[in-house]
C-alpha atoms as a printed R data frame, in Angstrom:
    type eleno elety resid chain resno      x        y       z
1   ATOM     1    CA   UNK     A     1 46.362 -105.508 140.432
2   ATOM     2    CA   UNK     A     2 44.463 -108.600 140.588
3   ATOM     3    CA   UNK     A     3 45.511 -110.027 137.519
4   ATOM     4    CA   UNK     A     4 48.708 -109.942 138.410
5   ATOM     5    CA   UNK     A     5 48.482 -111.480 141.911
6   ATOM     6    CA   UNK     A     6 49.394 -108.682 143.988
7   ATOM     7    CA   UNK     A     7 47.524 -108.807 147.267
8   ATOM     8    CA   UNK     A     8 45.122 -105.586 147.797
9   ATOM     9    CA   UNK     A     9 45.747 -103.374 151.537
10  ATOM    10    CA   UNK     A    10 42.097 -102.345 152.651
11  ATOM    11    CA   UNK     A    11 41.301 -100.097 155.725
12  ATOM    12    CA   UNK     A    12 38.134 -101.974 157.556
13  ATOM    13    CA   UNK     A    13 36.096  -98.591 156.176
14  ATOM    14    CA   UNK     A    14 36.227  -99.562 152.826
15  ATOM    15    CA   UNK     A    15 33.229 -101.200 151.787
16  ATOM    16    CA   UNK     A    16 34.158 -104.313 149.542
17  ATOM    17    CA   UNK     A    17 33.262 -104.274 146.137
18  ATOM    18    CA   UNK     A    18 30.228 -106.351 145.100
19  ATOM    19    CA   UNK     A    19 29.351 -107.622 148.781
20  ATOM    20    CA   UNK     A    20 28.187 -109.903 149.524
21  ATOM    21    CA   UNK     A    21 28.440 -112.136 146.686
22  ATOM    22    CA   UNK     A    22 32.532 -111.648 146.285
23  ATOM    23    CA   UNK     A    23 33.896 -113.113 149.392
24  ATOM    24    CA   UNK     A    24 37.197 -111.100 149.572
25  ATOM    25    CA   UNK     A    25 38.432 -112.177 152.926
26  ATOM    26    CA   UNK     A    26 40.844 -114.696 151.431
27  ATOM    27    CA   UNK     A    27 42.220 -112.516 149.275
28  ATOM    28    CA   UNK     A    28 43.108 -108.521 150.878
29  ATOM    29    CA   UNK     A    29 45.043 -108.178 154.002
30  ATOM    30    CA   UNK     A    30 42.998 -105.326 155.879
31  ATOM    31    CA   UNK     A    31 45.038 -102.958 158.753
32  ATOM    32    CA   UNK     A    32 43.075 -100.195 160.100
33  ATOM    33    CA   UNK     A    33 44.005  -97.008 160.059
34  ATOM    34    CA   UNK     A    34 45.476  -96.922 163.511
35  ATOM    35    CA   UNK     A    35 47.602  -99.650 162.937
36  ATOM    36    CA   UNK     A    36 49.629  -98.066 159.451
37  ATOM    37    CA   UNK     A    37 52.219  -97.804 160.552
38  ATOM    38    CA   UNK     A    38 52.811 -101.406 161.296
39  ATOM    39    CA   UNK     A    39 51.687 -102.261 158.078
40  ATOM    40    CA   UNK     A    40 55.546 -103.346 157.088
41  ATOM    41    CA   UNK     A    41 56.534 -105.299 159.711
42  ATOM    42    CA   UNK     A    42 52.873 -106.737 159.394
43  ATOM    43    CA   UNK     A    43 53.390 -107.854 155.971
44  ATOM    44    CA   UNK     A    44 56.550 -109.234 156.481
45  ATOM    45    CA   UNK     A    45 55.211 -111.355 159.099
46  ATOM    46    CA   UNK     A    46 53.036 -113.177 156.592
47  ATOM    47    CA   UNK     A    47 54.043 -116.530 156.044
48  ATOM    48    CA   UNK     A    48 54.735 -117.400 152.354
49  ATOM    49    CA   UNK     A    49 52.534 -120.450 151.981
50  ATOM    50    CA   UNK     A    50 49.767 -117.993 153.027
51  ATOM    51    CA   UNK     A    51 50.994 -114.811 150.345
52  ATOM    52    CA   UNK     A    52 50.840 -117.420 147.989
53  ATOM    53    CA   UNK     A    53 47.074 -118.415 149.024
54  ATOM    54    CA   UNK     A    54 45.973 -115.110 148.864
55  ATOM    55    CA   UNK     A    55 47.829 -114.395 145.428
56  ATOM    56    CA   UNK     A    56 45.979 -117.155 143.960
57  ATOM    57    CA   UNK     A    57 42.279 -115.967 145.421
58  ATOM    58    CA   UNK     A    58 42.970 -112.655 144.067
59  ATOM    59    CA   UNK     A    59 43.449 -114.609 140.765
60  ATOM    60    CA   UNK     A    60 40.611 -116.349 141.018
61  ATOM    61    CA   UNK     A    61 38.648 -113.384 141.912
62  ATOM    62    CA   UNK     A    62 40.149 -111.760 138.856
63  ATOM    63    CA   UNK     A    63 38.701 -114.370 136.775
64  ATOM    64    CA   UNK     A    64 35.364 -115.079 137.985
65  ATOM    65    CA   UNK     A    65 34.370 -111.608 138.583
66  ATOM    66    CA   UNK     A    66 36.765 -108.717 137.047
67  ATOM    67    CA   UNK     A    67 38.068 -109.765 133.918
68  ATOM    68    CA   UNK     A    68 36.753 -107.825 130.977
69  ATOM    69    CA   UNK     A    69 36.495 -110.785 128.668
70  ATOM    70    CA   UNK     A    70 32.019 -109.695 129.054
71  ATOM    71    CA   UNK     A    71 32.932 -106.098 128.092
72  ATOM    72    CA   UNK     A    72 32.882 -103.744 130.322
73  ATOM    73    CA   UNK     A    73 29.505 -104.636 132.528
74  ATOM    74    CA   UNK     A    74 31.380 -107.910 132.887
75  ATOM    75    CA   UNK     A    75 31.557 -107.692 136.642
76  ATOM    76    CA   UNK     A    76 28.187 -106.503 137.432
77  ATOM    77    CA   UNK     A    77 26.682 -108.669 135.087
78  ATOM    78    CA   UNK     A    78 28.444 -111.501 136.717
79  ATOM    79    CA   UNK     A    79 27.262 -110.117 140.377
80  ATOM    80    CA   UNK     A    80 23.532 -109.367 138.901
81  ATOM    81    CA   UNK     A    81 22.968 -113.136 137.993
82  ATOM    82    CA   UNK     A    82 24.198 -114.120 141.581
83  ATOM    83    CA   UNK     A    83 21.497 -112.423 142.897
84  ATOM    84    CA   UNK     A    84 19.131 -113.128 141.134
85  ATOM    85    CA   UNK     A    85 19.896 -116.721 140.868
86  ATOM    86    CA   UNK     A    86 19.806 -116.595 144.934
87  ATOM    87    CA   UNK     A    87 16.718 -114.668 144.468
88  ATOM    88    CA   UNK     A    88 14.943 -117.684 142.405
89  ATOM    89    CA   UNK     A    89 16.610 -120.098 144.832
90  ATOM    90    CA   UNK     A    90 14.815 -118.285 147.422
91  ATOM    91    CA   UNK     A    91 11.029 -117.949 145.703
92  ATOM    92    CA   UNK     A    92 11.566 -121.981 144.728
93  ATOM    93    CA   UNK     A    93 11.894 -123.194 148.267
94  ATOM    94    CA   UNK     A    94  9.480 -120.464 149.395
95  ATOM    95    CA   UNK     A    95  7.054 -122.014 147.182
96  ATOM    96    CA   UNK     A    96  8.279 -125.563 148.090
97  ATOM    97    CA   UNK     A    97  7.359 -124.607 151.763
98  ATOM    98    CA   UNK     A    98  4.266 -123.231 151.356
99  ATOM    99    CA   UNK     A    99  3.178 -126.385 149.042
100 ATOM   100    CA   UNK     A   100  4.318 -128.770 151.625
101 ATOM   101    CA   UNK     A   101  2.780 -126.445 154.255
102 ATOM   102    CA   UNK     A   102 -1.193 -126.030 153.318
103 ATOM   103    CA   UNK     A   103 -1.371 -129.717 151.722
């Protein structure tokens, strides 16, 4: 779906795949379920410059995160190193304050 630029229709009780490192917001339109039956006139309403925007996010998402080109842990190998390079990011400047702290 992604791959091919189609834009993803999420209910707000789906939890998004790979939160919080994927920021999907610029990429799947989300209706709740209340509203479903809108949900043609709502995305006909959608500007083109903006269907195009969220085409190519869903691209790029594709890309960085879902492509298969790592075999099939691709993705969560991809969403593993985020966090753990946030994680090191995180003990560095934890270490950084202390240092500067007790000197």
């Amino acid at each position: 779906v992604f791959s091919a630029g189609a834009i993803p229709v999420w209910c707000p009780e789906i939890v998004s795949p790979f939160f919080p490192e994927v920021d999907w917001s610029e990429c799947v339109i989300r209706i709740s379920q209340a509203r479903i039956v809108d949900l043609p006139r709502f995305l006909r309403a959608i500007p083109p410059n903006e269907i195009r925007h969220r085409q190519e996010q869903c691209q790029l998402l594709y890309r960085s995160f879902l492509q298969r080109g790592a075999g099939y842990l691709g993705p969560a190998l991809s969403v593993w190193r985020l966090r753990l390079e946030k994680q090191h990011h995180g003990d560095r400047l934890a270490a950084n304050l202390l240092t500067t702290t007790f000197s």
